[in-house]
Amino acid sequence: MGLYVDQEVLAPSLNQIPNLSFLRQNAEQTAIIFAQTTGAKACYLALAGNAGHHPRLLVVGGFFNDSPHDTAEIASLLQCADGYDGVLRVSVNHLPGVALALVSEGRHIGSTVLVYDEEAYIDVDRVAASAPLAAQTLDYARQVAVLHLQTEEIEERARLREIQVSRNLIRGVIDSIPLGLILLSNEGTVLAINRALSDRFQLAPATIVGMNYSSISSWEESPAAQALASGTGTRVRRTMTQPDGTHSLLEIASFPLLDNEKQPFQAVEVWEDITERVSLQTQLVRAEKLAAIGQLAASIAHEVGNPLQAIQGFLSLFLEQCDRNTPNLQFLELADEEIDRIVQVISRLRDLYRSRADVIVPVCMNDVIDGILLLTSKQLERSQITISCELDTDLPLVRGLADQLKQVLLNLVLNASDAMPDGGELRIQTTSTTTSDNVPSVTITLSDTGVGIAPDQLPHIFDGLHTTKERGMGLGLYTSKAIIERHMGRISVQSKVGSGTTFTIVLPINLEEDSP
């Protein structure tokens, strides 16, 4: 007869049986040895579950080619043995047998049913004497299984901790990178994103993960989609509008991730904000152009200066021959003053690359405005531009360079004239004010009713070489801003297309002697 071993789970879950394979092997060996020791043809063992009294595992060992007994009947007898103290004689399919509980050191380990031949003698004492050894063997096997399970759980927890530590480290490194990183599937699903990029969208990384790329940008036109389609890296520049309305210039690089068959299945995009870098490059180019223009201007100033001084000399001689009754004498005197100012401007162009001490004097901005309007009145009249002035009669004096301040206001008046080709109104106002820093100041505003400045041009209006005029060089407002800032003041602009433009100049009253 061959050795027969079988087992059957009577409970719906195996989770309560620690290290099932190891425990089952020991139970099988115990069943065979117990059957041989007691002379039984079959031995059924039921190990108690964690609760201690419900059978969880049924093991049968003996010398049968097939299991000869009804499993349900055996299970019923095993449960009866759980509550019986001693050896219980039973009948299994009309065969004699015994059933008893297995106890080790007062702990219920399980129960067993022994089945004998029809005419076999059952030595109950021998069964009772052998049962504790079987119980101890099973108890030992169970304890070892529990230890194995605990060891596995400890190792698993340690492994999970290591994985979590590694994951947190990688996440920390990725989140510390100032560049934006995003991992995408070939369908455009966001698989991972770092903090730098999620902050740009003002969303938490966990919120973006799982979204489709099309929720934040066009997937079809994305570098990732191009990289997945071509299998090679790609790089593009895009302008992005931030939630606050500002614009950022981004350089987005993408490269595909290849599977074992060298086919792209995911893609990574790297977002870099190059707004400041491009701005610095633009400023550098602008500075180089300004330097070249400065050198050219200094050269031109040298060539123009000599004939201009001759003209000024002849005009001075003519003025010496005039008396106070000479018609239009004031215009000749004004022309002489303007030529003198031109000479000083040319002198400053020649001295562009070397410092010189300018004379700082008290300046009445009302007088400067009156002089500018006298100089430009004919041109404004021909352009059908009316002038409205509200000048503070008690306006304090500012300390500064009168010619430079006059240059600023003249430039603003001429710009206003250019902005009103079909005529309009120029309003000039001066007031005594106090800044938010409690600095006593003089404020000058010039408002026109011209064409206005486009919103995309407004942020660059004071940049060097930036102009909206067909024949402009982009130096007027750039120079004006530099002059006002040298006087520790500030100049600002407000404009609306079709409604006109307002320039505001604020100059502090108490300037130190050497401020400009």
Short mmCIF file of C-alpha atoms in Angstrom, two decimals:
data_model
loop_
_atom_site.label_atom_id
_atom_site.label_comp_id
_atom_site.label_asym_id
_atom_site.label_seq_id
_atom_site.Cartn_x
_atom_site.Cartn_y
_atom_site.Cartn_z
CA MET A 1 0.00 0.00 0.00
CA GLY A 2 1.33 3.45 -0.81
CA LEU A 3 1.82 6.39 1.55
CA TYR A 4 -1.12 8.79 1.36
CA VAL A 5 -0.95 12.44 2.51
CA ASP A 6 -3.75 14.98 2.02
CA GLN A 7 -4.82 18.30 3.50
CA GLU A 8 -7.86 20.52 3.24
CA VAL A 9 -8.56 24.02 4.48
CA LEU A 10 -11.80 24.12 6.44
CA ALA A 11 -11.78 27.89 7.10
CA PRO A 12 -12.36 30.49 4.36
CA SER A 13 -9.05 32.30 5.02
CA LEU A 14 -5.46 31.17 5.31
CA ASN A 15 -4.29 34.48 6.76
CA GLN A 16 -4.57 33.21 10.34
CA ILE A 17 -2.17 30.30 9.71
CA PRO A 18 1.43 31.59 9.92
CA ASN A 19 3.98 30.05 7.54
CA LEU A 20 1.47 27.51 6.22
CA SER A 21 3.90 25.47 4.10
CA PHE A 22 6.35 24.84 6.95
CA LEU A 23 3.58 24.02 9.41
CA ARG A 24 1.83 21.69 6.99
CA GLN A 25 4.98 19.68 6.36
CA ASN A 26 5.52 19.15 10.09
CA ALA A 27 1.85 18.21 10.59
CA GLU A 28 2.05 15.66 7.78
CA GLN A 29 5.11 14.02 9.30
CA THR A 30 3.49 14.03 12.75
CA ALA A 31 0.29 12.40 11.36
CA ILE A 32 2.27 9.59 9.72
CA ILE A 33 4.40 8.93 12.81
CA PHE A 34 1.35 9.09 15.12
CA ALA A 35 -0.49 6.57 12.90
CA GLN A 36 2.49 4.22 12.89
CA THR A 37 3.01 4.56 16.66
CA THR A 38 -0.62 3.80 17.52
CA GLY A 39 -1.16 1.12 14.85
CA ALA A 40 -3.79 3.18 13.04
CA LYS A 41 -4.35 3.01 9.31
CA ALA A 42 -5.06 6.74 9.08
CA CYS A 43 -4.49 9.77 11.24
CA TYR A 44 -6.38 13.02 10.82
CA LEU A 45 -4.97 16.16 12.46
CA ALA A 46 -6.76 19.47 12.79
CA LEU A 47 -4.62 22.36 14.03
CA ALA A 48 -6.41 24.99 16.04
CA GLY A 49 -6.65 28.49 14.61
CA ASN A 50 -5.59 31.69 16.37
CA ALA A 51 -8.77 31.60 18.45
CA GLY A 52 -7.59 28.29 19.86
CA HIS A 53 -10.62 26.10 19.23
CA HIS A 54 -11.69 26.27 15.57
CA PRO A 55 -9.94 23.82 13.24
CA ARG A 56 -8.14 25.59 10.41
CA LEU A 57 -6.01 22.92 8.74
CA LEU A 58 -6.87 19.25 8.20
CA VAL A 59 -3.97 16.88 7.59
CA VAL A 60 -4.38 13.19 6.97
CA GLY A 61 -1.60 10.62 6.94
CA GLY A 62 -1.71 6.85 6.54
CA PHE A 63 -1.36 3.95 4.17
CA PHE A 64 -4.10 4.44 1.56
CA ASN A 65 -3.99 5.00 -2.15
CA ASP A 66 -6.97 7.33 -1.77
CA SER A 67 -8.64 9.01 1.16
CA PRO A 68 -11.20 6.41 2.30
CA HIS A 69 -13.21 8.62 4.58
CA ASP A 70 -15.75 11.42 4.36
CA THR A 71 -14.01 14.75 5.10
CA ALA A 72 -17.18 16.32 6.53
CA GLU A 73 -17.60 13.41 8.97
CA ILE A 74 -13.95 13.68 10.04
CA ALA A 75 -14.32 17.43 10.59
CA SER A 76 -17.35 16.82 12.83
CA LEU A 77 -15.44 14.26 14.92
CA LEU A 78 -12.46 16.60 15.24
CA GLN A 79 -14.71 19.35 16.61
CA CYS A 80 -16.22 16.88 19.10
CA ALA A 81 -12.73 15.96 20.30
CA ASP A 82 -11.93 19.64 20.95
CA GLY A 83 -14.40 19.71 23.81
CA TYR A 84 -13.70 16.23 25.21
CA ASP A 85 -11.20 15.49 27.98
CA GLY A 86 -9.65 12.12 27.23
CA VAL A 87 -9.82 9.53 24.44
CA LEU A 88 -13.19 9.31 22.72
CA ARG A 89 -14.05 6.12 20.86
CA VAL A 90 -15.68 6.84 17.50
CA SER A 91 -16.77 5.09 14.32
CA VAL A 92 -15.67 6.28 10.89
CA ASN A 93 -17.56 4.69 8.02
CA HIS A 94 -18.21 1.69 10.28
CA LEU A 95 -14.49 1.46 11.08
CA PRO A 96 -13.34 1.76 14.67
CA GLY A 97 -11.37 4.78 15.77
CA VAL A 98 -10.61 7.25 18.50
CA ALA A 99 -10.71 11.03 18.74
CA LEU A 100 -8.92 13.25 21.24
CA ALA A 101 -7.72 16.77 21.80
CA LEU A 102 -4.00 17.59 21.49
CA VAL A 103 -2.75 19.65 24.43
CA SER A 104 0.80 20.89 25.08
CA GLU A 105 1.67 22.59 28.39
CA GLY A 106 -1.97 23.44 28.91
CA ARG A 107 -2.39 24.98 25.45
CA HIS A 108 -4.89 23.53 23.00
CA ILE A 109 -2.93 22.70 19.85
CA GLY A 110 -5.61 20.91 17.88
CA SER A 111 -7.37 17.56 17.69
CA THR A 112 -6.88 14.18 16.02
CA VAL A 113 -8.90 11.23 14.77
CA LEU A 114 -7.27 7.79 14.39
CA VAL A 115 -8.95 5.20 12.16
CA TYR A 116 -8.19 1.47 12.48
CA ASP A 117 -8.94 -1.75 10.62
CA GLU A 118 -12.28 -3.32 11.38
CA GLU A 119 -10.90 -6.02 13.67
CA ALA A 120 -7.88 -4.14 15.00
CA TYR A 121 -7.18 -3.81 18.70
CA ILE A 122 -7.09 -0.18 19.86
CA ASP A 123 -4.62 0.43 22.68
CA VAL A 124 -6.25 3.50 24.25
CA ASP A 125 -3.45 3.91 26.82
CA ARG A 126 -0.85 3.92 24.10
CA VAL A 127 -2.83 6.51 22.19
CA ALA A 128 -3.14 8.69 25.30
CA ALA A 129 0.59 8.31 26.03
CA SER A 130 1.64 9.19 22.46
CA ALA A 131 -0.68 12.17 22.10
CA PRO A 132 1.41 14.63 24.23
CA LEU A 133 4.47 14.00 22.06
CA ALA A 134 2.44 14.68 18.92
CA ALA A 135 1.02 17.83 20.54
CA GLN A 136 4.50 19.04 21.55
CA THR A 137 5.80 18.40 18.04
CA LEU A 138 2.96 20.39 16.51
CA ASP A 139 3.32 23.13 19.13
CA TYR A 140 7.02 23.42 18.38
CA ALA A 141 6.29 23.56 14.65
CA ARG A 142 3.71 26.28 15.25
CA GLN A 143 6.11 28.37 17.38
CA VAL A 144 8.83 28.04 14.75
CA ALA A 145 6.33 29.06 12.09
CA VAL A 146 5.34 32.10 14.15
CA LEU A 147 9.01 33.03 14.57
CA HIS A 148 9.53 32.66 10.84
CA LEU A 149 6.54 34.87 10.22
CA GLN A 150 7.72 37.51 12.70
CA THR A 151 11.16 37.45 11.13
CA GLU A 152 9.67 37.87 7.68
CA GLU A 153 7.47 40.72 8.91
CA ILE A 154 10.47 42.45 10.52
CA GLU A 155 12.51 42.03 7.35
CA GLU A 156 9.60 43.25 5.24
CA ARG A 157 9.11 46.32 7.44
CA ALA A 158 12.84 47.04 7.26
CA ARG A 159 12.75 46.68 3.49
CA LEU A 160 9.74 48.96 3.23
CA ARG A 161 11.48 51.51 5.48
CA GLU A 162 14.55 51.42 3.27
CA ILE A 163 12.39 51.85 0.19
CA GLN A 164 10.56 54.76 1.84
CA VAL A 165 13.83 56.39 2.93
CA SER A 166 15.21 56.03 -0.60
CA ARG A 167 11.98 57.34 -2.06
CA ASN A 168 11.97 60.33 0.30
CA LEU A 169 15.63 61.02 -0.51
CA ILE A 170 14.96 60.94 -4.25
CA ARG A 171 11.85 63.08 -3.80
CA GLY A 172 13.82 65.57 -1.69
CA VAL A 173 16.57 65.81 -4.30
CA ILE A 174 14.08 66.21 -7.16
CA ASP A 175 12.06 68.83 -5.26
CA SER A 176 15.23 70.79 -4.44
CA ILE A 177 16.06 71.17 -8.13
CA PRO A 178 14.99 74.64 -9.32
CA LEU A 179 14.16 73.26 -12.76
CA GLY A 180 10.68 71.88 -13.38
CA LEU A 181 10.52 68.11 -13.97
CA ILE A 182 7.55 66.07 -15.16
CA LEU A 183 7.28 62.38 -16.10
CA LEU A 184 4.60 61.47 -18.66
CA SER A 185 3.16 58.28 -20.12
CA ASN A 186 2.86 57.88 -23.88
CA GLU A 187 -0.81 58.91 -23.56
CA GLY A 188 0.11 62.13 -21.75
CA THR A 189 -0.82 61.05 -18.21
CA VAL A 190 1.26 62.78 -15.52
CA LEU A 191 3.14 60.07 -13.62
CA ALA A 192 5.32 62.34 -11.47
CA ILE A 193 6.07 66.05 -11.06
CA ASN A 194 8.44 67.97 -8.83
CA ARG A 195 7.64 70.89 -6.55
CA ALA A 196 9.23 73.58 -8.76
CA LEU A 197 6.89 72.81 -11.65
CA SER A 198 3.75 72.18 -9.59
CA ASP A 199 4.26 75.54 -7.85
CA ARG A 200 4.25 77.20 -11.26
CA PHE A 201 0.70 75.89 -11.73
CA GLN A 202 -0.16 76.71 -8.09
CA LEU A 203 -1.21 73.11 -7.45
CA ALA A 204 0.06 70.38 -5.15
CA PRO A 205 2.07 67.60 -6.87
CA ALA A 206 -0.44 65.00 -5.68
CA THR A 207 -3.22 66.94 -7.43
CA ILE A 208 -1.42 67.00 -10.77
CA VAL A 209 -0.28 63.36 -10.74
CA GLY A 210 -2.87 61.34 -12.65
CA MET A 211 -4.08 64.33 -14.65
CA ASN A 212 -3.62 64.48 -18.40
CA TYR A 213 -1.00 66.86 -19.77
CA SER A 214 -3.72 68.56 -21.81
CA SER A 215 -5.09 69.93 -18.52
CA ILE A 216 -2.04 72.19 -18.21
CA SER A 217 -0.94 72.60 -21.82
CA SER A 218 -1.46 71.26 -25.33
CA TRP A 219 -0.38 67.61 -25.43
CA GLU A 220 -0.18 67.38 -29.25
CA GLU A 221 2.24 70.34 -29.41
CA SER A 222 4.21 69.36 -26.30
CA PRO A 223 7.92 68.47 -26.47
CA ALA A 224 7.11 65.16 -24.74
CA ALA A 225 4.70 64.14 -27.50
CA GLN A 226 7.31 65.06 -30.11
CA ALA A 227 10.00 63.10 -28.25
CA LEU A 228 7.75 60.03 -28.00
CA ALA A 229 6.87 60.23 -31.69
CA SER A 230 10.45 60.69 -32.90
CA GLY A 231 12.27 58.66 -30.26
CA THR A 232 14.79 61.48 -29.83
CA GLY A 233 15.15 64.48 -27.55
CA THR A 234 13.71 67.86 -28.43
CA ARG A 235 13.92 71.43 -27.10
CA VAL A 236 11.53 74.35 -27.57
CA ARG A 237 10.86 77.81 -26.15
CA ARG A 238 7.40 78.79 -24.98
CA THR A 239 5.87 81.90 -23.39
CA MET A 240 3.69 81.14 -20.37
CA THR A 241 1.23 83.51 -18.74
CA GLN A 242 1.36 83.26 -14.96
CA PRO A 243 -1.79 83.46 -12.77
CA ASP A 244 -0.75 87.02 -11.79
CA GLY A 245 -0.74 88.07 -15.46
CA THR A 246 3.04 88.22 -15.92
CA HIS A 247 4.75 86.42 -18.77
CA SER A 248 7.63 83.95 -18.45
CA LEU A 249 9.88 82.68 -21.20
CA LEU A 250 10.43 78.94 -20.75
CA GLU A 251 12.86 76.56 -22.38
CA ILE A 252 11.38 73.04 -22.33
CA ALA A 253 13.59 70.05 -23.10
CA SER A 254 12.18 66.54 -23.42
CA PHE A 255 13.70 63.12 -23.95
CA PRO A 256 12.05 59.70 -24.26
CA LEU A 257 12.50 56.69 -21.97
CA LEU A 258 12.94 53.42 -23.87
CA ASP A 259 11.66 49.97 -22.93
CA ASN A 260 13.52 46.67 -23.37
CA GLU A 261 12.67 46.71 -27.06
CA LYS A 262 14.16 50.21 -27.46
CA GLN A 263 10.72 51.71 -27.99
CA PRO A 264 9.72 54.98 -26.25
CA PHE A 265 7.06 54.40 -23.61
CA GLN A 266 7.48 57.41 -21.30
CA ALA A 267 8.95 60.89 -21.59
CA VAL A 268 10.52 63.43 -19.25
CA GLU A 269 10.18 67.18 -19.68
CA VAL A 270 12.58 69.66 -18.07
CA TRP A 271 11.20 73.20 -17.72
CA GLU A 272 13.64 76.10 -17.25
CA ASP A 273 12.57 79.72 -16.76
CA ILE A 274 15.00 81.70 -18.91
CA THR A 275 13.18 85.03 -18.63
CA GLU A 276 15.88 86.67 -16.52
CA ARG A 277 18.73 85.16 -18.52
CA VAL A 278 17.30 86.36 -21.84
CA SER A 279 16.57 89.75 -20.28
CA LEU A 280 20.19 90.04 -19.12
CA GLN A 281 21.41 89.02 -22.58
CA THR A 282 19.13 91.61 -24.14
CA GLN A 283 20.37 94.26 -21.72
CA LEU A 284 23.96 93.31 -22.50
CA VAL A 285 23.36 93.67 -26.23
CA ARG A 286 21.58 96.95 -25.55
CA ALA A 287 24.47 98.17 -23.41
CA GLU A 288 26.94 97.31 -26.16
CA LYS A 289 24.80 99.21 -28.67
CA LEU A 290 24.55 102.18 -26.31
CA ALA A 291 28.30 102.14 -25.83
CA ALA A 292 28.79 102.17 -29.59
CA ILE A 293 26.23 104.97 -29.95
CA GLY A 294 28.00 106.87 -27.18
CA GLN A 295 31.31 106.62 -28.98
CA LEU A 296 29.67 107.72 -32.22
CA ALA A 297 27.88 110.57 -30.44
CA ALA A 298 31.13 111.74 -28.87
CA SER A 299 32.76 111.75 -32.30
CA ILE A 300 29.84 113.64 -33.85
CA ALA A 301 29.81 116.09 -30.93
CA HIS A 302 33.44 116.88 -31.59
CA GLU A 303 32.72 117.60 -35.26
CA VAL A 304 29.57 119.63 -34.54
CA GLY A 305 30.99 121.55 -31.62
CA ASN A 306 33.34 123.79 -33.57
CA PRO A 307 30.82 125.22 -36.09
CA LEU A 308 28.22 125.52 -33.34
CA GLN A 309 30.58 127.64 -31.26
CA ALA A 310 31.12 129.85 -34.29
CA ILE A 311 27.35 130.28 -34.69
CA GLN A 312 27.05 131.12 -31.00
CA GLY A 313 29.85 133.65 -31.35
CA PHE A 314 28.19 135.43 -34.25
CA LEU A 315 24.84 135.48 -32.42
CA SER A 316 26.50 136.97 -29.33
CA LEU A 317 28.05 139.72 -31.47
CA PHE A 318 24.64 140.47 -32.99
CA LEU A 319 23.03 140.63 -29.54
CA GLU A 320 25.69 143.09 -28.39
CA GLN A 321 24.64 145.42 -31.19
CA CYS A 322 20.95 145.22 -30.24
CA ASP A 323 19.24 147.37 -27.65
CA ARG A 324 16.22 146.49 -25.53
CA ASN A 325 13.86 147.94 -28.16
CA THR A 326 14.97 145.53 -30.89
CA PRO A 327 11.88 143.64 -32.19
CA ASN A 328 11.66 139.99 -31.10
CA LEU A 329 14.75 140.38 -28.95
CA GLN A 330 13.43 137.76 -26.54
CA PHE A 331 13.50 135.12 -29.29
CA LEU A 332 17.11 135.96 -30.11
CA GLU A 333 18.02 135.67 -26.45
CA LEU A 334 16.13 132.37 -26.22
CA ALA A 335 17.99 131.10 -29.29
CA ASP A 336 21.28 132.06 -27.64
CA GLU A 337 20.26 130.16 -24.48
CA GLU A 338 19.28 127.08 -26.50
CA ILE A 339 22.55 127.14 -28.43
CA ASP A 340 24.35 127.33 -25.10
CA ARG A 341 22.34 124.32 -23.93
CA ILE A 342 23.26 122.45 -27.11
CA VAL A 343 26.90 123.23 -26.44
CA GLN A 344 26.55 121.79 -22.94
CA VAL A 345 24.80 118.66 -24.29
CA ILE A 346 27.62 118.18 -26.78
CA SER A 347 30.10 118.66 -23.96
CA ARG A 348 28.36 115.92 -21.98
CA LEU A 349 28.48 113.62 -25.01
CA ARG A 350 32.22 114.19 -25.25
CA ASP A 351 32.55 113.50 -21.54
CA LEU A 352 30.37 110.40 -21.69
CA TYR A 353 33.14 108.12 -20.47
CA ARG A 354 34.71 110.41 -17.93
CA SER A 355 33.17 111.94 -14.80
CA ARG A 356 32.87 115.66 -14.37
CA ALA A 357 31.55 117.86 -11.62
CA ASP A 358 28.29 119.54 -12.69
CA VAL A 359 27.01 122.61 -10.93
CA ILE A 360 23.99 121.87 -8.74
CA VAL A 361 21.73 124.86 -8.24
CA PRO A 362 18.23 125.55 -6.91
CA VAL A 363 15.79 125.04 -9.77
CA CYS A 364 12.23 126.30 -10.09
CA MET A 365 10.40 123.70 -12.15
CA ASN A 366 7.68 126.24 -13.03
CA ASP A 367 10.33 128.40 -14.73
CA VAL A 368 11.69 125.36 -16.56
CA ILE A 369 8.19 124.57 -17.85
CA ASP A 370 7.61 128.19 -18.93
CA GLY A 371 10.86 128.11 -20.89
CA ILE A 372 9.96 124.82 -22.58
CA LEU A 373 6.51 126.11 -23.58
CA LEU A 374 8.01 129.31 -24.98
CA LEU A 375 10.42 127.22 -27.02
CA THR A 376 7.76 124.82 -28.35
CA SER A 377 4.70 127.07 -28.55
CA LYS A 378 4.94 127.60 -32.32
CA GLN A 379 5.32 123.87 -33.02
CA LEU A 380 2.41 122.99 -30.73
CA GLU A 381 0.26 125.67 -32.31
CA ARG A 382 0.98 124.33 -35.80
CA SER A 383 0.01 120.84 -34.58
CA GLN A 384 -3.31 122.24 -33.25
CA ILE A 385 -2.41 121.28 -29.69
CA THR A 386 -3.81 123.41 -26.88
CA ILE A 387 -1.91 123.76 -23.62
CA SER A 388 -3.48 123.74 -20.17
CA CYS A 389 -1.22 124.56 -17.22
CA GLU A 390 -1.92 124.31 -13.49
CA LEU A 391 1.32 125.41 -11.85
CA ASP A 392 1.60 125.68 -8.09
CA THR A 393 2.60 129.28 -7.39
CA ASP A 394 4.18 128.27 -4.06
CA LEU A 395 6.16 125.41 -5.57
CA PRO A 396 9.38 124.75 -3.62
CA LEU A 397 12.72 124.75 -5.40
CA VAL A 398 14.55 121.54 -6.13
CA ARG A 399 18.30 121.23 -6.27
CA GLY A 400 19.67 119.83 -9.47
CA LEU A 401 21.08 120.41 -12.92
CA ALA A 402 18.74 122.82 -14.65
CA ASP A 403 19.80 121.93 -18.19
CA GLN A 404 19.27 118.22 -17.63
CA LEU A 405 15.83 118.73 -16.07
CA LYS A 406 14.94 121.00 -18.98
CA GLN A 407 16.06 118.26 -21.37
CA VAL A 408 13.67 115.79 -19.70
CA LEU A 409 10.63 118.06 -19.90
CA LEU A 410 11.40 119.10 -23.48
CA ASN A 411 11.58 115.44 -24.49
CA LEU A 412 8.21 114.70 -22.83
CA VAL A 413 6.52 117.70 -24.49
CA LEU A 414 7.86 116.74 -27.92
CA ASN A 415 6.75 113.12 -27.38
CA ALA A 416 3.27 114.37 -26.49
CA SER A 417 3.21 116.42 -29.69
CA ASP A 418 4.16 113.35 -31.74
CA ALA A 419 1.39 111.35 -30.02
CA MET A 420 -1.27 113.86 -31.17
CA PRO A 421 -0.81 114.14 -34.96
CA ASP A 422 -4.41 115.32 -35.37
CA GLY A 423 -4.25 117.80 -32.52
CA GLY A 424 -5.34 117.52 -28.92
CA GLU A 425 -4.67 118.87 -25.46
CA LEU A 426 -1.52 118.86 -23.34
CA ARG A 427 -2.11 119.35 -19.61
CA ILE A 428 0.83 120.21 -17.35
CA GLN A 429 0.51 120.37 -13.57
CA THR A 430 2.96 120.97 -10.72
CA THR A 431 2.22 120.37 -7.04
CA SER A 432 4.04 120.20 -3.74
CA THR A 433 3.68 116.67 -2.36
CA THR A 434 5.02 114.24 0.21
CA THR A 435 5.98 110.72 -0.83
CA SER A 436 4.99 107.55 1.01
CA ASP A 437 8.42 107.73 2.65
CA ASN A 438 7.54 111.18 4.05
CA VAL A 439 9.98 112.92 1.70
CA PRO A 440 8.92 116.47 0.69
CA SER A 441 8.82 116.52 -3.09
CA VAL A 442 7.70 118.32 -6.21
CA THR A 443 5.44 116.40 -8.59
CA ILE A 444 5.13 117.26 -12.29
CA THR A 445 2.52 115.57 -14.49
CA LEU A 446 2.21 115.86 -18.26
CA SER A 447 -0.97 114.39 -19.78
CA ASP A 448 -1.87 114.25 -23.46
CA THR A 449 -4.95 113.09 -25.35
CA GLY A 450 -2.94 111.20 -27.95
CA VAL A 451 -2.99 107.69 -29.33
CA GLY A 452 -1.65 106.09 -26.15
CA ILE A 453 0.86 103.28 -25.70
CA ALA A 454 0.08 99.61 -26.33
CA PRO A 455 0.08 97.43 -23.16
CA ASP A 456 2.86 95.18 -24.49
CA GLN A 457 5.05 98.24 -25.13
CA LEU A 458 4.44 99.92 -21.78
CA PRO A 459 6.85 97.81 -19.64
CA HIS A 460 9.72 98.60 -22.06
CA ILE A 461 9.03 102.29 -22.62
CA PHE A 462 12.12 103.39 -20.63
CA ASP A 463 14.46 100.74 -22.11
CA GLY A 464 17.39 101.93 -24.14
CA LEU A 465 16.99 101.59 -27.93
CA HIS A 466 13.29 100.82 -27.52
CA THR A 467 11.12 103.09 -29.62
CA THR A 468 7.60 103.16 -31.05
CA LYS A 469 8.49 105.84 -33.61
CA GLU A 470 9.49 105.09 -37.18
CA ARG A 471 12.49 107.43 -36.98
CA GLY A 472 13.18 107.25 -33.25
CA MET A 473 16.37 105.85 -31.72
CA GLY A 474 14.91 104.86 -28.36
CA LEU A 475 17.19 107.10 -26.30
CA GLY A 476 14.88 109.96 -25.24
CA LEU A 477 12.93 108.29 -22.43
CA TYR A 478 15.91 106.11 -21.53
CA THR A 479 18.02 109.24 -20.99
CA SER A 480 15.16 111.05 -19.22
CA LYS A 481 14.76 108.22 -16.72
CA ALA A 482 18.50 108.16 -16.07
CA ILE A 483 18.51 111.94 -15.41
CA ILE A 484 15.55 111.78 -13.01
CA GLU A 485 17.10 108.87 -11.12
CA ARG A 486 20.40 110.77 -10.82
CA HIS A 487 18.33 113.47 -9.12
CA MET A 488 17.05 110.80 -6.67
CA GLY A 489 13.61 111.10 -8.23
CA ARG A 490 11.37 108.75 -10.15
CA ILE A 491 9.39 108.87 -13.36
CA SER A 492 6.38 106.72 -14.20
CA VAL A 493 3.87 106.40 -17.00
CA GLN A 494 0.21 105.49 -17.36
CA SER A 495 -1.39 105.03 -20.73
CA LYS A 496 -4.45 103.63 -22.47
CA VAL A 497 -4.67 103.12 -26.19
CA GLY A 498 -6.93 105.78 -27.69
CA SER A 499 -7.20 107.78 -24.44
CA GLY A 500 -3.75 109.32 -24.05
CA THR A 501 -0.70 109.09 -21.82
CA THR A 502 0.34 110.63 -18.50
CA PHE A 503 3.95 110.94 -17.33
CA THR A 504 4.56 111.70 -13.66
CA ILE A 505 7.86 112.99 -12.31
CA VAL A 506 8.57 113.16 -8.57
CA LEU A 507 11.67 115.10 -7.44
CA PRO A 508 12.71 115.40 -3.79
CA ILE A 509 13.17 118.94 -2.51
CA ASN A 510 16.15 118.40 -0.19
CA LEU A 511 18.85 116.95 -2.42
CA GLU A 512 22.46 116.81 -1.32
CA GLU A 513 24.92 118.90 -3.26
CA ASP A 514 26.56 115.95 -5.02
CA SER A 515 23.50 113.79 -5.67
CA PRO A 516 23.41 113.98 -9.47
#
